[in-house]
mmCIF file of C-alpha atoms and ligand atoms in Angstrom:
data_model
loop_
_atom_site.group_PDB
_atom_site.id
_atom_site.type_symbol
_atom_site.label_atom_id
_atom_site.label_comp_id
_atom_site.label_asym_id
_atom_site.label_seq_id
_atom_site.Cartn_x
_atom_site.Cartn_y
_atom_site.Cartn_z
ATOM 1 C CA MET A 397 27.311 11.911 -4.017
ATOM 2 C CA ARG A 398 28.369 8.354 -4.903
ATOM 3 C CA THR A 399 27.955 5.388 -2.581
ATOM 4 C CA ILE A 400 29.081 1.840 -3.207
ATOM 5 C CA PHE A 401 27.475 -1.143 -1.488
ATOM 6 C CA ARG A 402 29.967 -3.955 -1.608
ATOM 7 C CA ASN A 403 30.086 -7.490 -0.321
ATOM 8 C CA ILE A 404 26.365 -8.044 -1.064
ATOM 9 C CA GLY A 405 25.637 -11.774 -0.599
ATOM 10 C CA THR A 406 22.614 -11.648 -2.936
ATOM 11 C CA LEU A 407 21.277 -8.673 -4.836
ATOM 12 C CA VAL A 408 17.553 -9.389 -5.172
ATOM 13 C CA GLY A 409 14.746 -8.104 -7.419
ATOM 14 C CA ILE A 410 16.585 -6.978 -10.534
ATOM 15 C CA LEU A 411 14.349 -5.874 -13.411
ATOM 16 C CA PRO A 412 15.088 -4.325 -16.775
ATOM 17 C CA GLU A 413 14.175 -0.695 -17.326
ATOM 18 C CA GLY A 414 10.563 -0.183 -18.431
ATOM 19 C CA LYS A 415 9.191 -3.365 -16.852
ATOM 20 C CA ALA A 416 6.209 -1.860 -15.049
ATOM 21 C CA ARG A 417 4.597 -4.969 -13.515
ATOM 22 C CA LEU A 418 4.791 -8.765 -13.406
ATOM 23 C CA GLN A 419 1.871 -10.980 -14.331
ATOM 24 C CA GLY A 420 0.932 -14.652 -14.067
ATOM 25 C CA ALA A 421 3.907 -17.024 -14.270
ATOM 26 C CA GLU A 422 6.326 -14.061 -14.445
ATOM 27 C CA MET A 423 5.589 -13.453 -10.783
ATOM 28 C CA SER A 424 7.361 -16.622 -9.703
ATOM 29 C CA HIS A 425 10.759 -15.374 -10.814
ATOM 30 C CA VAL A 426 13.004 -13.009 -8.876
ATOM 31 C CA GLU A 427 16.222 -12.114 -10.662
ATOM 32 C CA THR A 428 19.287 -12.137 -8.415
ATOM 33 C CA LEU A 429 23.047 -11.686 -8.524
ATOM 34 C CA GLN A 430 25.402 -13.401 -6.092
ATOM 35 C CA ASP A 431 28.443 -11.674 -4.569
ATOM 36 C CA ALA A 432 27.487 -8.322 -5.952
ATOM 37 C CA TYR A 433 28.076 -4.594 -5.645
ATOM 38 C CA LEU A 434 25.688 -1.710 -6.245
ATOM 39 C CA ILE A 435 26.476 1.949 -6.856
ATOM 40 C CA VAL A 436 24.142 4.793 -5.923
ATOM 41 C CA GLU A 437 24.597 8.213 -7.429
ATOM 42 C CA ASP A 438 22.587 11.163 -6.108
ATOM 43 C CA GLY A 439 20.005 8.881 -4.540
ATOM 44 C CA ARG A 440 19.473 6.682 -7.581
ATOM 45 C CA ILE A 441 20.763 3.264 -8.589
ATOM 46 C CA ALA A 442 23.568 3.974 -11.051
ATOM 47 C CA ASP A 443 25.094 0.548 -11.575
ATOM 48 C CA PHE A 444 25.418 -2.959 -10.147
ATOM 49 C CA GLY A 445 27.141 -6.200 -10.996
ATOM 50 C CA THR A 446 29.070 -9.135 -9.622
ATOM 51 C CA GLY A 447 32.404 -8.768 -7.877
ATOM 52 C CA HIS A 448 33.686 -5.609 -6.275
ATOM 53 C CA GLY A 449 32.989 -2.872 -8.801
ATOM 54 C CA THR A 450 35.196 0.132 -9.169
ATOM 55 C CA PHE A 451 36.035 2.067 -6.055
ATOM 56 C CA ALA A 452 37.173 5.133 -7.923
ATOM 57 C CA LYS A 453 35.679 8.419 -6.728
ATOM 58 C CA MET A 454 33.284 6.955 -4.178
ATOM 59 C CA ASP A 455 32.182 9.262 -1.360
ATOM 60 C CA GLU A 456 30.909 6.467 0.821
ATOM 61 C CA GLU A 457 31.233 2.732 1.115
ATOM 62 C CA VAL A 458 28.731 0.382 2.752
ATOM 63 C CA ASP A 459 29.908 -3.098 3.682
ATOM 64 C CA ALA A 460 26.852 -5.358 3.281
ATOM 65 C CA ARG A 461 28.745 -8.158 5.102
ATOM 66 C CA GLY A 462 27.170 -10.818 2.893
ATOM 67 C CA GLY A 463 23.573 -9.732 3.570
ATOM 68 C CA MET A 464 20.868 -9.577 0.917
ATOM 69 C CA LEU A 465 20.009 -6.236 -0.674
ATOM 70 C CA ILE A 466 16.373 -6.050 -1.750
ATOM 71 C CA PRO A 467 14.051 -3.293 -3.002
ATOM 72 C CA ALA A 468 12.118 -1.620 -0.181
ATOM 73 C CA PHE A 469 8.431 -2.572 0.075
ATOM 74 C CA CYS A 470 5.853 -0.521 -1.828
ATOM 75 C CA ASP A 471 2.659 -0.303 0.216
ATOM 76 C CA SER A 472 -0.072 0.729 -2.215
ATOM 77 C CA HIS A 473 -3.087 0.782 0.128
ATOM 78 C CA THR A 474 -3.152 2.425 3.571
ATOM 79 C CA HIS A 475 -5.353 4.600 5.751
ATOM 80 C CA ILE A 476 -2.675 5.788 8.193
ATOM 81 C CA VAL A 477 -4.013 9.266 8.862
ATOM 82 C CA TYR A 478 -6.456 8.600 11.684
ATOM 83 C CA ALA A 479 -7.020 9.780 15.221
ATOM 84 C CA GLY A 480 -6.492 7.550 18.244
ATOM 85 C CA SER A 481 -7.421 3.920 17.823
ATOM 86 C CA ARG A 482 -10.443 1.628 17.798
ATOM 87 C CA GLU A 483 -9.303 -0.725 20.507
ATOM 88 C CA GLY A 484 -12.838 -0.771 21.968
ATOM 89 C CA GLU A 485 -14.068 -2.422 18.789
ATOM 90 C CA PHE A 486 -11.249 -4.933 19.049
ATOM 91 C CA LEU A 487 -12.902 -6.075 22.268
ATOM 92 C CA ASP A 488 -16.334 -6.119 20.540
ATOM 93 C CA LYS A 489 -14.850 -8.390 17.883
ATOM 94 C CA ILE A 490 -13.490 -10.727 20.516
ATOM 95 C CA GLU A 491 -17.055 -10.870 21.919
ATOM 96 C CA GLY A 492 -18.229 -12.014 18.485
ATOM 97 C CA LEU A 493 -19.453 -8.918 16.612
ATOM 98 C CA SER A 494 -18.596 -8.754 12.901
ATOM 99 C CA TYR A 495 -17.093 -5.775 11.034
ATOM 100 C CA GLU A 496 -20.488 -5.053 9.456
ATOM 101 C CA GLU A 497 -22.369 -5.329 12.775
ATOM 102 C CA ILE A 498 -20.002 -2.841 14.384
ATOM 103 C CA ALA A 499 -20.435 -0.461 11.431
ATOM 104 C CA SER A 500 -24.244 -0.745 11.481
ATOM 105 C CA ARG A 501 -24.264 0.260 15.175
ATOM 106 C CA GLY A 502 -22.604 3.533 14.221
ATOM 107 C CA GLY A 503 -19.115 2.350 15.127
ATOM 108 C CA GLY A 504 -16.407 1.511 12.633
ATOM 109 C CA ILE A 505 -15.477 4.170 10.114
ATOM 110 C CA LEU A 506 -17.984 6.659 11.625
ATOM 111 C CA ASN A 507 -16.325 6.224 14.998
ATOM 112 C CA SER A 508 -12.967 7.221 13.447
ATOM 113 C CA ALA A 509 -14.660 10.156 11.678
ATOM 114 C CA ASP A 510 -16.027 11.502 14.989
ATOM 115 C CA LEU A 511 -12.596 11.290 16.586
ATOM 116 C CA LEU A 512 -10.882 12.861 13.588
ATOM 117 C CA HIS A 513 -13.355 15.751 13.608
ATOM 118 C CA SER A 514 -12.253 16.762 17.108
ATOM 119 C CA THR A 515 -8.529 16.263 16.453
ATOM 120 C CA SER A 516 -6.371 19.150 15.195
ATOM 121 C CA GLU A 517 -4.387 18.950 11.976
ATOM 122 C CA LYS A 518 -1.212 19.178 14.051
ATOM 123 C CA ASP A 519 -2.146 16.215 16.267
ATOM 124 C CA LEU A 520 -3.216 14.155 13.269
ATOM 125 C CA LEU A 521 0.101 14.860 11.624
ATOM 126 C CA GLU A 522 2.016 13.844 14.729
ATOM 127 C CA GLN A 523 0.099 10.580 15.081
ATOM 128 C CA ALA A 524 0.410 9.670 11.412
ATOM 129 C CA SER A 525 4.103 10.588 11.288
ATOM 130 C CA VAL A 526 4.848 8.033 13.998
ATOM 131 C CA ARG A 527 3.182 5.385 11.814
ATOM 132 C CA VAL A 528 5.092 6.430 8.691
ATOM 133 C CA ARG A 529 8.363 6.300 10.598
ATOM 134 C CA GLU A 530 7.627 2.825 11.916
ATOM 135 C CA MET A 531 6.723 1.638 8.422
ATOM 136 C CA MET A 532 9.977 2.979 6.973
ATOM 137 C CA GLU A 533 11.942 1.295 9.765
ATOM 138 C CA LYS A 534 10.221 -1.948 8.796
ATOM 139 C CA GLY A 535 11.384 -1.563 5.220
ATOM 140 C CA THR A 536 8.635 0.339 3.391
ATOM 141 C CA GLY A 537 9.957 2.766 0.807
ATOM 142 C CA ALA A 538 6.760 4.137 -0.832
ATOM 143 C CA ILE A 539 3.238 4.538 0.581
ATOM 144 C CA GLU A 540 -0.232 5.356 -0.704
ATOM 145 C CA ILE A 541 -2.407 7.093 1.903
ATOM 146 C CA LYS A 542 -6.174 7.553 1.690
ATOM 147 C CA SER A 543 -8.506 10.073 3.243
ATOM 148 C CA GLY A 544 -11.914 8.739 4.260
ATOM 149 C CA TYR A 545 -12.244 9.443 7.978
ATOM 150 C CA GLY A 546 -13.470 12.994 7.376
ATOM 151 C CA LEU A 547 -16.810 12.290 5.688
ATOM 152 C CA ARG A 548 -17.556 16.009 5.474
ATOM 153 C CA THR A 549 -15.843 18.413 3.153
ATOM 154 C CA GLU A 550 -13.697 20.317 5.647
ATOM 155 C CA ASP A 551 -12.558 17.175 7.445
ATOM 156 C CA GLU A 552 -11.694 15.353 4.214
ATOM 157 C CA LEU A 553 -9.611 18.378 3.217
ATOM 158 C CA LYS A 554 -7.982 18.384 6.657
ATOM 159 C CA MET A 555 -6.921 14.756 6.190
ATOM 160 C CA LEU A 556 -5.588 15.385 2.702
ATOM 161 C CA ARG A 557 -3.581 18.392 3.913
ATOM 162 C CA VAL A 558 -2.011 16.166 6.550
ATOM 163 C CA ILE A 559 -1.119 13.685 3.797
ATOM 164 C CA ARG A 560 0.416 16.527 1.782
ATOM 165 C CA THR A 561 2.544 17.599 4.750
ATOM 166 C CA ILE A 562 3.667 13.999 5.294
ATOM 167 C CA SER A 563 4.621 13.880 1.638
ATOM 168 C CA GLU A 564 6.639 17.097 1.901
ATOM 169 C CA LYS A 565 8.474 15.907 5.015
ATOM 170 C CA SER A 566 9.082 12.260 4.047
ATOM 171 C CA PRO A 567 12.149 10.863 2.371
ATOM 172 C CA ILE A 568 9.900 8.444 0.430
ATOM 173 C CA PRO A 569 7.205 8.920 -2.225
ATOM 174 C CA ILE A 570 3.709 9.335 -0.786
ATOM 175 C CA VAL A 571 0.667 8.949 -3.048
ATOM 176 C CA PRO A 572 -2.524 10.722 -1.883
ATOM 177 C CA THR A 573 -5.987 9.231 -2.552
ATOM 178 C CA PHE A 574 -9.361 10.856 -1.853
ATOM 179 C CA LEU A 575 -11.707 8.316 -0.244
ATOM 180 C CA GLY A 576 -14.684 10.541 0.570
ATOM 181 C CA ALA A 577 -16.936 7.596 -0.300
ATOM 182 C CA HIS A 578 -15.758 5.436 2.589
ATOM 183 C CA ALA A 579 -19.055 5.576 4.545
ATOM 184 C CA ILE A 580 -22.100 7.867 4.517
ATOM 185 C CA GLY A 581 -21.214 10.912 6.632
ATOM 186 C CA ARG A 582 -23.424 11.634 9.631
ATOM 187 C CA GLY A 583 -26.428 13.831 8.862
ATOM 188 C CA PHE A 584 -26.594 12.941 5.147
ATOM 189 C CA THR A 585 -28.906 10.607 3.284
ATOM 190 C CA HIS A 586 -27.127 8.237 0.907
ATOM 191 C CA GLY A 587 -28.065 10.352 -2.117
ATOM 192 C CA GLU A 588 -27.121 13.634 -0.473
ATOM 193 C CA TYR A 589 -23.747 12.281 0.510
ATOM 194 C CA VAL A 590 -22.848 11.001 -2.972
ATOM 195 C CA ASP A 591 -23.864 14.435 -4.333
ATOM 196 C CA GLU A 592 -21.617 16.079 -1.753
ATOM 197 C CA VAL A 593 -18.687 13.850 -2.791
ATOM 198 C CA CYS A 594 -19.157 14.529 -6.518
ATOM 199 C CA ASN A 595 -20.196 18.169 -6.521
ATOM 200 C CA LYS A 596 -18.407 19.623 -3.537
ATOM 201 C CA MET A 597 -15.575 17.472 -2.255
ATOM 202 C CA ILE A 598 -13.965 16.413 -5.541
ATOM 203 C CA PRO A 599 -13.856 19.963 -6.982
ATOM 204 C CA ARG A 600 -12.328 21.291 -3.719
ATOM 205 C CA VAL A 601 -9.786 18.464 -3.548
ATOM 206 C CA ALA A 602 -8.833 19.119 -7.169
ATOM 207 C CA GLN A 603 -8.649 22.874 -6.677
ATOM 208 C CA GLU A 604 -6.047 22.409 -3.935
ATOM 209 C CA GLY A 605 -4.311 19.612 -5.883
ATOM 210 C CA LEU A 606 -4.608 17.301 -2.887
ATOM 211 C CA ALA A 607 -5.158 13.873 -4.472
ATOM 212 C CA SER A 608 -3.984 11.828 -7.436
ATOM 213 C CA PHE A 609 -6.737 9.211 -7.160
ATOM 214 C CA VAL A 610 -10.318 8.796 -5.982
ATOM 215 C CA ASP A 611 -11.418 5.671 -4.132
ATOM 216 C CA VAL A 612 -14.867 4.271 -3.307
ATOM 217 C CA PHE A 613 -15.762 1.544 -0.806
ATOM 218 C CA CYS A 614 -18.056 -0.152 -3.318
ATOM 219 C CA ASP A 615 -19.599 -3.023 -1.396
ATOM 220 C CA ARG A 616 -22.724 -4.314 0.320
ATOM 221 C CA GLY A 617 -23.997 -1.771 2.850
ATOM 222 C CA PHE A 618 -21.625 0.985 1.691
ATOM 223 C CA PHE A 619 -21.613 2.399 -1.885
ATOM 224 C CA THR A 620 -23.286 0.998 -5.016
ATOM 225 C CA VAL A 621 -21.844 0.379 -8.468
ATOM 226 C CA GLU A 622 -23.856 3.367 -9.655
ATOM 227 C CA ASP A 623 -22.217 5.554 -6.990
ATOM 228 C CA LEU A 624 -18.854 4.192 -8.068
ATOM 229 C CA GLU A 625 -19.440 5.117 -11.710
ATOM 230 C CA ARG A 626 -20.525 8.648 -10.781
ATOM 231 C CA ILE A 627 -17.600 9.234 -8.451
ATOM 232 C CA MET A 628 -15.017 7.836 -10.875
ATOM 233 C CA ALA A 629 -16.426 10.053 -13.630
ATOM 234 C CA ALA A 630 -16.329 13.110 -11.367
ATOM 235 C CA GLY A 631 -12.717 12.378 -10.460
ATOM 236 C CA LYS A 632 -11.786 11.860 -14.095
ATOM 237 C CA ARG A 633 -13.147 15.302 -14.998
ATOM 238 C CA PHE A 634 -10.496 16.733 -12.675
ATOM 239 C CA GLY A 635 -7.709 14.472 -13.917
ATOM 240 C CA MET A 636 -7.808 12.004 -11.036
ATOM 241 C CA GLY A 637 -7.361 8.258 -11.552
ATOM 242 C CA ALA A 638 -9.109 5.639 -9.444
ATOM 243 C CA LYS A 639 -8.198 2.937 -6.932
ATOM 244 C CA ILE A 640 -11.266 1.056 -5.712
ATOM 245 C CA HIS A 641 -12.239 -0.971 -2.606
ATOM 246 C CA ALA A 642 -14.066 -3.944 -4.140
ATOM 247 C CA ASP A 643 -15.300 -7.446 -3.290
ATOM 248 C CA GLU A 644 -14.469 -7.471 0.396
ATOM 249 C CA LEU A 645 -17.989 -8.416 1.523
ATOM 250 C CA GLU A 646 -19.899 -9.320 -1.640
ATOM 251 C CA SER A 647 -19.382 -9.541 -5.395
ATOM 252 C CA ILE A 648 -21.676 -6.772 -6.683
ATOM 253 C CA GLY A 649 -20.002 -5.816 -9.957
ATOM 254 C CA ALA A 650 -17.509 -3.323 -8.537
ATOM 255 C CA VAL A 651 -14.520 -4.853 -10.324
ATOM 256 C CA GLU A 652 -16.221 -4.819 -13.725
ATOM 257 C CA ALA A 653 -17.218 -1.167 -13.298
ATOM 258 C CA ALA A 654 -13.788 -0.149 -11.992
ATOM 259 C CA VAL A 655 -11.967 -1.869 -14.863
ATOM 260 C CA LYS A 656 -14.355 -0.330 -17.375
ATOM 261 C CA GLY A 657 -13.681 3.111 -15.910
ATOM 262 C CA GLY A 658 -9.907 2.570 -16.143
ATOM 263 C CA ALA A 659 -9.086 2.182 -12.432
ATOM 264 C CA LEU A 660 -5.397 1.640 -11.685
ATOM 265 C CA SER A 661 -6.176 -0.901 -8.971
ATOM 266 C CA VAL A 662 -9.030 -2.859 -7.411
ATOM 267 C CA ASP A 663 -8.326 -3.714 -3.819
ATOM 268 C CA HIS A 664 -9.440 -6.345 -1.239
ATOM 269 C CA LEU A 665 -11.038 -9.038 -3.493
ATOM 270 C CA GLU A 666 -11.595 -11.496 -0.646
ATOM 271 C CA VAL A 667 -14.805 -12.793 -2.282
ATOM 272 C CA ALA A 668 -13.731 -12.252 -5.902
ATOM 273 C CA GLY A 669 -13.899 -15.158 -8.343
ATOM 274 C CA LYS A 670 -14.201 -16.032 -12.009
ATOM 275 C CA ARG A 671 -16.402 -13.063 -12.856
ATOM 276 C CA GLU A 672 -13.794 -10.614 -11.527
ATOM 277 C CA ILE A 673 -10.887 -12.514 -13.087
ATOM 278 C CA ASP A 674 -12.598 -12.354 -16.480
ATOM 279 C CA ALA A 675 -13.135 -8.619 -16.099
ATOM 280 C CA LEU A 676 -9.476 -8.041 -15.182
ATOM 281 C CA ARG A 677 -7.905 -10.109 -17.977
ATOM 282 C CA GLY A 678 -6.202 -7.910 -20.546
ATOM 283 C CA SER A 679 -6.723 -4.729 -18.485
ATOM 284 C CA ASP A 680 -4.246 -2.254 -16.988
ATOM 285 C CA THR A 681 -5.857 -2.611 -13.545
ATOM 286 C CA MET A 682 -3.790 -4.208 -10.761
ATOM 287 C CA PRO A 683 -5.691 -6.552 -8.436
ATOM 288 C CA THR A 684 -4.459 -5.773 -4.940
ATOM 289 C CA MET A 685 -4.894 -8.102 -1.990
ATOM 290 C CA LEU A 686 -4.782 -7.222 1.701
ATOM 291 C CA PRO A 687 -4.140 -10.327 3.792
ATOM 292 C CA GLY A 688 -3.648 -8.252 6.958
ATOM 293 C CA SER A 689 -7.347 -7.392 7.036
ATOM 294 C CA SER A 690 -8.425 -10.978 6.311
ATOM 295 C CA PHE A 691 -6.251 -12.065 9.221
ATOM 296 C CA PHE A 692 -7.502 -9.370 11.596
ATOM 297 C CA LEU A 693 -11.202 -9.636 10.694
ATOM 298 C CA GLY A 694 -11.264 -13.412 10.326
ATOM 299 C CA ILE A 695 -12.709 -13.214 6.813
ATOM 300 C CA PRO A 696 -11.578 -15.261 3.777
ATOM 301 C CA PHE A 697 -8.218 -14.553 2.160
ATOM 302 C CA ALA A 698 -8.389 -13.371 -1.454
ATOM 303 C CA PRO A 699 -7.944 -16.210 -4.000
ATOM 304 C CA ALA A 700 -4.479 -15.143 -5.136
ATOM 305 C CA ARG A 701 -3.572 -18.475 -6.748
ATOM 306 C CA GLU A 702 -6.605 -18.385 -9.032
ATOM 307 C CA PHE A 703 -5.674 -14.895 -10.171
ATOM 308 C CA ILE A 704 -2.081 -15.848 -10.910
ATOM 309 C CA LYS A 705 -3.163 -19.060 -12.649
ATOM 310 C CA ALA A 706 -5.370 -16.920 -14.902
ATOM 311 C CA GLY A 707 -2.296 -14.934 -15.960
ATOM 312 C CA LEU A 708 -2.969 -11.873 -13.797
ATOM 313 C CA GLY A 709 -0.483 -10.049 -11.613
ATOM 314 C CA ILE A 710 -1.352 -9.203 -8.041
ATOM 315 C CA ALA A 711 -0.060 -6.605 -5.593
ATOM 316 C CA LEU A 712 -0.072 -6.985 -1.831
ATOM 317 C CA ALA A 713 -0.561 -4.081 0.578
ATOM 318 C CA SER A 714 -1.003 -3.605 4.323
ATOM 319 C CA ASP A 715 -4.365 -1.742 4.404
ATOM 320 C CA TYR A 716 -2.969 -0.189 7.625
ATOM 321 C CA ASN A 717 -6.045 1.308 9.331
ATOM 322 C CA PRO A 718 -7.591 1.369 12.821
ATOM 323 C CA GLY A 719 -10.568 -0.898 12.029
ATOM 324 C CA SER A 720 -9.492 -3.833 9.937
ATOM 325 C CA SER A 721 -5.703 -3.887 9.859
ATOM 326 C CA PRO A 722 -3.846 -1.997 12.581
ATOM 327 C CA SER A 723 -0.413 -2.866 11.189
ATOM 328 C CA GLY A 724 1.787 -1.578 8.388
ATOM 329 C CA ASP A 725 4.272 -4.422 8.568
ATOM 330 C CA MET A 726 4.811 -5.527 4.952
ATOM 331 C CA ARG A 727 7.030 -8.398 5.995
ATOM 332 C CA PHE A 728 4.058 -9.813 7.916
ATOM 333 C CA VAL A 729 1.881 -9.229 4.827
ATOM 334 C CA MET A 730 4.410 -11.226 2.839
ATOM 335 C CA ALA A 731 4.360 -14.021 5.420
ATOM 336 C CA LEU A 732 0.539 -14.141 5.531
ATOM 337 C CA SER A 733 0.381 -14.327 1.754
ATOM 338 C CA CYS A 734 2.713 -17.321 1.750
ATOM 339 C CA ILE A 735 1.118 -19.085 4.701
ATOM 340 C CA ARG A 736 -2.562 -18.411 3.965
ATOM 341 C CA MET A 737 -2.730 -17.603 0.228
ATOM 342 C CA LYS A 738 -0.042 -20.066 -0.864
ATOM 343 C CA LEU A 739 2.129 -17.577 -2.696
ATOM 344 C CA THR A 740 5.749 -18.542 -3.069
ATOM 345 C CA PRO A 741 8.228 -16.163 -1.401
ATOM 346 C CA SER A 742 9.235 -14.927 -4.880
ATOM 347 C CA GLU A 743 5.635 -14.171 -5.847
ATOM 348 C CA ALA A 744 5.075 -12.476 -2.511
ATOM 349 C CA LEU A 745 8.140 -10.265 -2.901
ATOM 350 C CA ASN A 746 7.137 -9.222 -6.420
ATOM 351 C CA ALA A 747 3.618 -8.460 -5.158
ATOM 352 C CA CYS A 748 5.024 -6.335 -2.305
ATOM 353 C CA THR A 749 7.507 -4.429 -4.489
ATOM 354 C CA ILE A 750 7.176 -3.902 -8.247
ATOM 355 C CA ASN A 751 3.444 -4.679 -8.430
ATOM 356 C CA GLY A 752 2.750 -2.454 -5.428
ATOM 357 C CA ALA A 753 4.704 0.305 -7.147
ATOM 358 C CA TYR A 754 2.579 -0.203 -10.281
ATOM 359 C CA ALA A 755 -0.609 0.070 -8.195
ATOM 360 C CA MET A 756 0.507 3.579 -7.157
ATOM 361 C CA GLY A 757 1.680 4.678 -10.591
ATOM 362 C CA LEU A 758 5.273 4.591 -9.322
ATOM 363 C CA SER A 759 6.863 1.629 -11.071
ATOM 364 C CA HIS A 760 9.194 3.920 -13.025
ATOM 365 C CA GLU A 761 10.576 5.192 -9.689
ATOM 366 C CA VAL A 762 10.680 2.350 -7.145
ATOM 367 C CA GLY A 763 9.988 -1.362 -6.665
ATOM 368 C CA SER A 764 13.021 -3.055 -8.201
ATOM 369 C CA ILE A 765 16.769 -2.992 -8.637
ATOM 370 C CA THR A 766 16.874 -1.082 -11.903
ATOM 371 C CA ARG A 767 19.290 1.582 -13.099
ATOM 372 C CA GLY A 768 17.763 5.038 -12.635
ATOM 373 C CA LYS A 769 15.320 4.086 -9.881
ATOM 374 C CA ARG A 770 15.405 5.577 -6.400
ATOM 375 C CA ALA A 771 17.742 3.633 -4.128
ATOM 376 C CA ASN A 772 15.133 2.673 -1.507
ATOM 377 C CA LEU A 773 16.584 -0.572 -0.260
ATOM 378 C CA ILE A 774 16.536 -3.087 2.563
ATOM 379 C CA LEU A 775 19.830 -4.618 3.647
ATOM 380 C CA THR A 776 19.189 -7.860 5.521
ATOM 381 C CA ARG A 777 21.193 -9.201 8.413
ATOM 382 C CA PRO A 778 24.070 -11.378 7.209
ATOM 383 C CA SER A 779 22.341 -14.438 8.715
ATOM 384 C CA VAL A 780 19.449 -14.118 6.211
ATOM 385 C CA LYS A 781 20.727 -16.227 3.353
ATOM 386 C CA SER A 782 17.554 -16.818 1.339
ATOM 387 C CA LEU A 783 14.371 -15.005 0.390
ATOM 388 C CA THR A 784 12.369 -17.826 1.976
ATOM 389 C CA MET A 785 13.754 -16.987 5.442
ATOM 390 C CA ILE A 786 11.947 -13.626 5.352
ATOM 391 C CA PRO A 787 8.335 -14.935 5.379
ATOM 392 C CA TYR A 788 9.259 -18.221 7.088
ATOM 393 C CA ALA A 789 10.858 -16.862 10.255
ATOM 394 C CA TYR A 790 8.245 -14.126 10.223
ATOM 395 C CA ASN A 791 8.921 -12.786 13.657
ATOM 396 C CA THR A 792 12.706 -12.862 13.709
ATOM 397 C CA PRO A 793 14.222 -9.444 12.971
ATOM 398 C CA PHE A 794 15.665 -9.576 9.456
ATOM 399 C CA ILE A 795 16.627 -5.998 8.647
ATOM 400 C CA ASP A 796 20.161 -4.775 9.195
ATOM 401 C CA ALA A 797 19.521 -1.322 7.681
ATOM 402 C CA VAL A 798 17.062 0.568 5.512
ATOM 403 C CA PHE A 799 18.413 2.960 2.879
ATOM 404 C CA LEU A 800 16.228 5.679 1.377
ATOM 405 C CA ASP A 801 17.587 7.475 -1.683
ATOM 406 C CA GLY A 802 20.789 5.623 -0.887
ATOM 407 C CA LYS A 803 21.114 7.170 2.588
ATOM 408 C CA ARG A 804 20.994 5.072 5.710
ATOM 409 C CA PHE A 805 17.626 5.754 7.357
ATOM 410 C CA SER A 806 17.707 3.236 10.188
HETATM 411 O O1 LIG B 988 -9.873 -1.197 3.703
HETATM 412 N N1 LIG B 988 -12.997 -1.708 3.860
HETATM 413 C C1 LIG B 988 -13.043 -0.493 4.002
HETATM 414 N N2 LIG B 988 -12.164 0.300 4.578
HETATM 415 C C2 LIG B 988 -11.054 -0.088 5.354
HETATM 416 C C3 LIG B 988 -11.404 -0.210 6.794
HETATM 417 C C4 LIG B 988 -11.620 1.078 7.387
HETATM 418 C C5 LIG B 988 -11.978 1.043 8.828
HETATM 419 O O2 LIG B 988 -12.606 0.105 9.329
HETATM 420 O O3 LIG B 988 -11.621 2.020 9.465
HETATM 421 C C6 LIG B 988 -10.405 -1.310 4.775
HETATM 422 O O4 LIG B 988 -10.433 -2.387 5.383
HETATM 423 FE FE1 LIG B 989 -8.734 -0.061 2.778
#
């Protein structure tokens, strides 16, 4: 099956084959072509260039009507398998309670775990599928999904099986992460729970092949650096990589330990500074920032500019979850990063595409306009003439169509 997109006003986000991520000053450049065409063959980008291209033996033709064609967003950090919502806590927050105060009263993550426990796998799947669909309609073409609302072995496995089913049914790549160490499960002491994660959950998850990565919420009041090291080592024994929640509430050495253990990403980083930047320099770990949760919780935004100035790359992700970021809208993430973290629109797009793909181990598959990659693409409305319009007019619809593997999805 061959499809040609013609009459593309600007083809955006072109990268050479093998470029896995962008770092430091590289992030400020987005390669484009004006008045371009792009050919998709069997779901993958086969060719592109300026002008009209050859129309020989095309099965389908898409008239882009002068719109921009950009790589679909790569959302490398979400928690979209959850039951119901936590709208009650939204009201508590309005009354002045902080995220930590809600958690220490037994709400927060434990609240979601209680609800998930009494929800069937089928219902969980239905609820999460609605979220995935909405995300794809908003231009997301690859998603990482974490467990972490089970907090007991059977419920963590239930979540991961839902993620597996989503992956089987979705037209986009889904990356599964085991986040057993999200909070201490009810009925366990801290020590007992970390033992359960390392000795029971990880072997079961590995046995069923349910996760590619382990994650740990390594922060004040949750899990320690020592826990992190144990859990990463346990995951590694079963061939799992690591993506770590770090430096959201306090700088306790999580980034150093995660980098040392070879984590693929460290995520949140709202309170990260020089110490974390020094640890990340020269590593393969992608710092990942989540402005949606800073916005929703009213906490500081991660110091993206300092990271980029130090020569590091950053990824941006939605953190879509019921407690700290009930939205998977990557365009809004892009806008927040420009408005509140002072990224340029080019940096923001690179952080939401190729660097997000890297943070999932998928940069050979998605995240840029590159020959051989999956044709997961956003076609903008013809009125969108520049990249800047996307984060600037952040509430004006900008998508004309989303294509997944070259097929029109919405
Ligand atoms: O990434 N910070 C830890 N975990 C999630 C929030 C989970 C929740 O509150 O349900 C996050 O923000
Ligand atoms: Fe998270």
